[in-house]
């Protein structure tokens, strides 16, 4: 039977690159809120001989996500959802970022948990930013509330952003929302395993995509110079890792986050240690 992989954010650079790899031996369903970009990605992948279906919708809309996974299961056996959809600090205000990144991940994850067949994998895209905040800033006690009361969870996340001045709140919201993605992908592993499912996340560093370059203009790209590998990562490098994590070759991999940042966090941590040591 046909194996099917869903890729949210499929019109983005990382999503499309992932689809090109996964599509070598799967039918691919692309999901994105940007219909014009989605149509363009569909045309490119179709031209490469990939069996691709495009579905427009918003990851924060439970009905749209449910319809997406119904479409996927009608095409064959759902083997994976690779959730690349998300927004960066330059793309909106704190509320928009929290809703899209945190609530979107929750919506996709919970529908996947409800309908995915045994053996399927959910791979979420977190971020290097999720590894940078002091623990005291991350409202981790709030995170489990997302599964019980999403509106209250979002309100508490908004409150957590108020420690920053207005202009810095989108950046903090991004880091907090991706911290939630990382938490969800680890904390829910045992529950997912109970249904024979895998869940994990990948945390990319600065990546040469349209969204990544938006953050370069905002100053975040300066961190690349501090990496052990002092360059931008490519969409294809991220895609290879995402595709592997979703594949049967990674069948023992669950409940973890893989940092793929060119050594930025390692370099910053070691430099801070040396500075503190005098």
Short mmCIF file of C-alpha atoms in Angstrom, two decimals:
data_model
loop_
_atom_site.label_atom_id
_atom_site.label_comp_id
_atom_site.label_asym_id
_atom_site.label_seq_id
_atom_site.Cartn_x
_atom_site.Cartn_y
_atom_site.Cartn_z
CA UNK A 1 0.00 0.00 0.00
CA UNK A 2 1.10 3.58 -0.65
CA UNK A 3 3.02 5.19 2.20
CA UNK A 4 2.04 8.78 2.89
CA UNK A 5 3.89 11.60 4.66
CA UNK A 6 2.31 14.91 5.60
CA UNK A 7 4.50 18.01 5.64
CA UNK A 8 3.06 21.12 7.24
CA UNK A 9 4.59 24.39 6.14
CA UNK A 10 5.11 22.57 2.87
CA UNK A 11 5.39 25.77 0.85
CA UNK A 12 8.38 26.95 2.88
CA UNK A 13 12.01 26.32 2.03
CA UNK A 14 12.54 23.64 4.67
CA UNK A 15 9.18 21.99 4.03
CA UNK A 16 9.64 21.79 0.28
CA UNK A 17 13.20 20.48 0.65
CA UNK A 18 11.91 17.80 3.01
CA UNK A 19 9.14 16.85 0.62
CA UNK A 20 11.70 16.37 -2.16
CA UNK A 21 13.55 13.82 -0.02
CA UNK A 22 10.60 12.02 1.57
CA UNK A 23 8.85 11.98 -1.79
CA UNK A 24 11.43 9.56 -3.20
CA UNK A 25 9.51 6.69 -1.62
CA UNK A 26 6.32 8.24 -0.26
CA UNK A 27 3.31 10.10 -1.50
CA UNK A 28 3.53 13.54 0.04
CA UNK A 29 0.76 15.80 1.27
CA UNK A 30 1.80 19.44 1.57
CA UNK A 31 -0.14 21.66 3.97
CA UNK A 32 0.28 25.42 4.08
CA UNK A 33 -1.80 28.52 4.72
CA UNK A 34 -0.27 30.37 1.74
CA UNK A 35 -2.21 29.08 -1.24
CA UNK A 36 -0.12 30.78 -3.95
CA UNK A 37 3.15 29.48 -2.51
CA UNK A 38 1.56 26.07 -1.99
CA UNK A 39 0.59 25.87 -5.66
CA UNK A 40 4.13 26.80 -6.69
CA UNK A 41 5.67 24.15 -4.42
CA UNK A 42 3.23 21.57 -5.77
CA UNK A 43 4.25 22.40 -9.34
CA UNK A 44 7.97 22.08 -8.56
CA UNK A 45 7.61 18.74 -6.80
CA UNK A 46 5.24 17.37 -9.41
CA UNK A 47 7.81 18.30 -12.04
CA UNK A 48 10.34 16.18 -10.13
CA UNK A 49 8.07 13.16 -10.45
CA UNK A 50 6.92 13.19 -6.83
CA UNK A 51 3.38 12.08 -6.02
CA UNK A 52 2.19 15.22 -4.26
CA UNK A 53 -1.14 16.52 -2.99
CA UNK A 54 -1.57 20.10 -1.84
CA UNK A 55 -4.00 21.04 0.92
CA UNK A 56 -4.48 24.65 2.02
CA UNK A 57 -5.19 25.34 5.67
CA UNK A 58 -4.06 26.71 9.01
CA UNK A 59 -2.29 24.53 11.58
CA UNK A 60 -4.17 26.29 14.38
CA UNK A 61 -7.55 25.22 12.97
CA UNK A 62 -8.54 21.80 14.39
CA UNK A 63 -11.09 21.17 11.63
CA UNK A 64 -8.54 21.93 8.91
CA UNK A 65 -5.92 19.67 10.51
CA UNK A 66 -8.46 16.86 10.91
CA UNK A 67 -9.43 17.19 7.23
CA UNK A 68 -5.74 17.17 6.28
CA UNK A 69 -5.09 13.87 8.02
CA UNK A 70 -8.29 12.38 6.55
CA UNK A 71 -6.98 13.27 3.10
CA UNK A 72 -3.65 11.64 3.91
CA UNK A 73 -5.21 8.42 5.17
CA UNK A 74 -7.43 8.21 2.09
CA UNK A 75 -4.31 8.19 -0.06
CA UNK A 76 -2.64 5.29 1.76
CA UNK A 77 -0.95 4.47 5.06
CA UNK A 78 0.10 7.53 7.05
CA UNK A 79 3.68 6.93 8.15
CA UNK A 80 4.71 10.40 9.28
CA UNK A 81 3.84 14.01 9.87
CA UNK A 82 6.77 16.42 9.60
CA UNK A 83 5.60 19.64 11.19
CA UNK A 84 7.72 22.47 9.80
CA UNK A 85 5.00 25.14 9.89
CA UNK A 86 5.81 28.12 12.07
CA UNK A 87 6.55 31.82 12.10
CA UNK A 88 9.56 33.85 13.20
CA UNK A 89 9.88 37.06 15.24
CA UNK A 90 9.85 39.25 12.13
CA UNK A 91 6.54 37.86 10.92
CA UNK A 92 4.11 39.15 13.52
CA UNK A 93 3.39 40.17 17.06
CA UNK A 94 3.86 38.03 20.16
CA UNK A 95 0.30 36.73 20.18
CA UNK A 96 0.46 35.61 16.55
CA UNK A 97 3.77 33.86 17.14
CA UNK A 98 2.61 32.07 20.29
CA UNK A 99 -0.63 30.96 18.65
CA UNK A 100 0.95 29.72 15.43
CA UNK A 101 3.98 27.99 16.91
CA UNK A 102 2.67 26.63 20.20
CA UNK A 103 -1.03 26.12 19.55
CA UNK A 104 -0.32 24.99 15.98
CA UNK A 105 2.04 22.29 17.22
CA UNK A 106 -0.47 21.18 19.82
CA UNK A 107 -3.28 21.01 17.25
CA UNK A 108 -1.26 18.98 14.78
CA UNK A 109 0.17 16.74 17.48
CA UNK A 110 -3.10 15.88 19.15
CA UNK A 111 -4.85 15.08 15.87
CA UNK A 112 -1.90 12.93 14.85
CA UNK A 113 -2.14 11.12 18.20
CA UNK A 114 -5.85 10.54 17.65
CA UNK A 115 -5.74 9.05 14.15
CA UNK A 116 -2.21 7.93 13.22
CA UNK A 117 -1.64 4.18 12.81
CA UNK A 118 0.87 2.24 14.87
CA UNK A 119 4.42 2.84 13.71
CA UNK A 120 3.88 6.40 12.52
CA UNK A 121 6.14 9.27 13.58
CA UNK A 122 5.60 12.95 14.32
CA UNK A 123 8.67 15.15 13.85
CA UNK A 124 8.25 18.73 15.05
CA UNK A 125 10.51 21.65 14.17
CA UNK A 126 11.59 23.52 17.29
CA UNK A 127 14.54 25.94 17.17
CA UNK A 128 17.99 26.74 18.45
CA UNK A 129 16.17 29.54 20.30
CA UNK A 130 14.61 26.90 22.56
CA UNK A 131 18.10 26.16 23.89
CA UNK A 132 19.04 29.76 24.66
CA UNK A 133 16.67 31.01 27.35
CA UNK A 134 17.53 30.78 31.06
CA UNK A 135 15.37 28.17 32.76
CA UNK A 136 13.98 30.84 35.08
CA UNK A 137 12.36 32.59 32.11
CA UNK A 138 10.63 29.54 30.63
CA UNK A 139 7.16 28.96 32.19
CA UNK A 140 7.44 25.20 31.98
CA UNK A 141 4.82 24.71 34.70
CA UNK A 142 2.36 26.29 32.27
CA UNK A 143 3.11 23.93 29.39
CA UNK A 144 0.99 20.94 30.55
CA UNK A 145 -2.04 23.22 30.74
CA UNK A 146 -2.02 23.37 26.93
CA UNK A 147 -3.46 19.85 26.90
CA UNK A 148 -6.25 20.76 29.30
CA UNK A 149 -7.14 24.40 28.68
CA UNK A 150 -5.55 25.96 25.59
CA UNK A 151 -6.98 29.49 26.06
CA UNK A 152 -5.60 29.71 29.61
CA UNK A 153 -2.28 28.30 28.42
CA UNK A 154 -2.01 31.01 25.76
CA UNK A 155 -2.93 33.72 28.24
CA UNK A 156 -0.22 32.54 30.62
CA UNK A 157 2.28 32.45 27.76
CA UNK A 158 1.37 36.03 26.88
CA UNK A 159 1.93 37.01 30.49
CA UNK A 160 5.36 35.36 30.41
CA UNK A 161 6.28 37.63 27.48
CA UNK A 162 5.52 40.76 29.49
CA UNK A 163 8.91 40.68 31.16
CA UNK A 164 10.34 42.02 27.89
CA UNK A 165 9.83 45.52 26.44
CA UNK A 166 7.30 45.74 23.62
CA UNK A 167 9.87 45.64 20.82
CA UNK A 168 11.50 42.51 22.23
CA UNK A 169 8.32 40.53 22.84
CA UNK A 170 8.11 38.86 19.40
CA UNK A 171 11.60 37.45 19.91
CA UNK A 172 10.78 36.21 23.40
CA UNK A 173 7.47 34.78 22.20
CA UNK A 174 9.34 32.87 19.51
CA UNK A 175 11.82 31.39 21.98
CA UNK A 176 9.04 30.50 24.43
CA UNK A 177 6.84 28.97 21.75
CA UNK A 178 9.69 26.84 20.46
CA UNK A 179 10.53 25.85 24.04
CA UNK A 180 6.99 24.55 24.21
CA UNK A 181 7.50 22.59 20.97
CA UNK A 182 10.62 21.02 22.45
CA UNK A 183 8.79 20.22 25.72
CA UNK A 184 5.77 18.72 23.96
CA UNK A 185 8.01 16.52 21.82
CA UNK A 186 9.70 15.06 24.88
CA UNK A 187 7.05 15.12 27.59
CA UNK A 188 4.44 13.34 25.47
CA UNK A 189 6.72 10.53 24.30
CA UNK A 190 5.46 7.92 26.78
CA UNK A 191 1.84 8.72 25.95
CA UNK A 192 2.56 8.44 22.21
CA UNK A 193 4.48 5.19 22.71
CA UNK A 194 1.34 3.77 24.32
CA UNK A 195 -0.28 3.97 20.88
CA UNK A 196 2.81 2.72 19.07
CA UNK A 197 3.76 6.20 17.84
CA UNK A 198 7.00 8.16 17.90
CA UNK A 199 7.36 11.89 18.62
CA UNK A 200 10.47 14.06 18.64
CA UNK A 201 11.73 17.46 17.54
CA UNK A 202 14.61 18.94 15.60
CA UNK A 203 16.00 22.37 16.56
CA UNK A 204 17.55 24.04 13.51
CA UNK A 205 19.97 26.90 13.78
CA UNK A 206 20.13 29.79 11.30
CA UNK A 207 18.96 28.31 8.01
CA UNK A 208 19.19 29.78 4.54
CA UNK A 209 15.48 30.05 3.80
CA UNK A 210 13.20 33.01 3.21
CA UNK A 211 12.15 32.99 6.87
CA UNK A 212 15.72 32.56 8.08
CA UNK A 213 16.91 35.54 6.06
CA UNK A 214 14.18 37.70 7.60
CA UNK A 215 15.87 37.12 10.94
CA UNK A 216 19.27 37.94 9.45
CA UNK A 217 17.98 41.45 8.80
CA UNK A 218 16.72 41.60 12.38
CA UNK A 219 20.18 40.75 13.71
CA UNK A 220 19.80 37.09 14.65
CA UNK A 221 22.05 36.03 11.78
CA UNK A 222 25.03 37.48 13.64
CA UNK A 223 25.09 34.34 15.76
CA UNK A 224 26.30 32.38 12.73
CA UNK A 225 29.72 33.95 13.13
CA UNK A 226 29.93 32.40 16.61
CA UNK A 227 29.18 28.88 15.41
CA UNK A 228 31.67 26.07 15.34
CA UNK A 229 30.65 25.84 11.66
CA UNK A 230 30.56 29.55 10.79
CA UNK A 231 27.99 29.53 8.01
CA UNK A 232 24.27 29.26 7.48
CA UNK A 233 22.74 25.81 7.39
CA UNK A 234 20.93 24.85 4.20
CA UNK A 235 17.33 23.80 3.88
CA UNK A 236 18.55 20.52 2.40
CA UNK A 237 20.74 19.77 5.43
CA UNK A 238 17.76 20.26 7.74
CA UNK A 239 15.54 18.25 5.41
CA UNK A 240 17.88 15.25 5.41
CA UNK A 241 17.72 15.12 9.20
CA UNK A 242 13.95 15.59 9.32
CA UNK A 243 13.44 12.86 6.73
CA UNK A 244 15.70 10.45 8.62
CA UNK A 245 13.93 11.12 11.93
CA UNK A 246 10.58 10.37 10.30
CA UNK A 247 11.79 7.18 8.66
CA UNK A 248 11.74 3.62 9.85
CA UNK A 249 15.54 3.75 10.13
CA UNK A 250 15.03 5.89 13.25
CA UNK A 251 12.58 3.52 14.89
CA UNK A 252 14.24 3.78 18.33
CA UNK A 253 14.30 7.58 18.28
CA UNK A 254 11.57 9.24 20.31
CA UNK A 255 11.07 11.72 23.13
CA UNK A 256 14.08 13.83 22.30
CA UNK A 257 15.18 17.03 20.58
CA UNK A 258 18.08 17.10 18.12
CA UNK A 259 19.97 20.38 17.96
CA UNK A 260 21.21 21.01 14.41
CA UNK A 261 22.73 24.49 14.70
CA UNK A 262 26.27 24.29 13.35
CA UNK A 263 27.58 24.36 16.89
CA UNK A 264 26.21 27.79 17.85
CA UNK A 265 24.98 26.71 21.29
CA UNK A 266 28.13 24.69 21.96
CA UNK A 267 30.36 27.61 20.99
CA UNK A 268 28.39 30.17 23.01
CA UNK A 269 28.34 27.89 26.05
CA UNK A 270 32.08 27.26 25.97
CA UNK A 271 32.92 30.91 25.39
CA UNK A 272 30.72 31.89 28.32
CA UNK A 273 32.46 29.30 30.50
CA UNK A 274 35.88 30.62 29.57
CA UNK A 275 34.81 34.22 30.16
CA UNK A 276 33.44 33.34 33.60
CA UNK A 277 36.66 31.51 34.45
CA UNK A 278 38.59 34.67 33.68
#
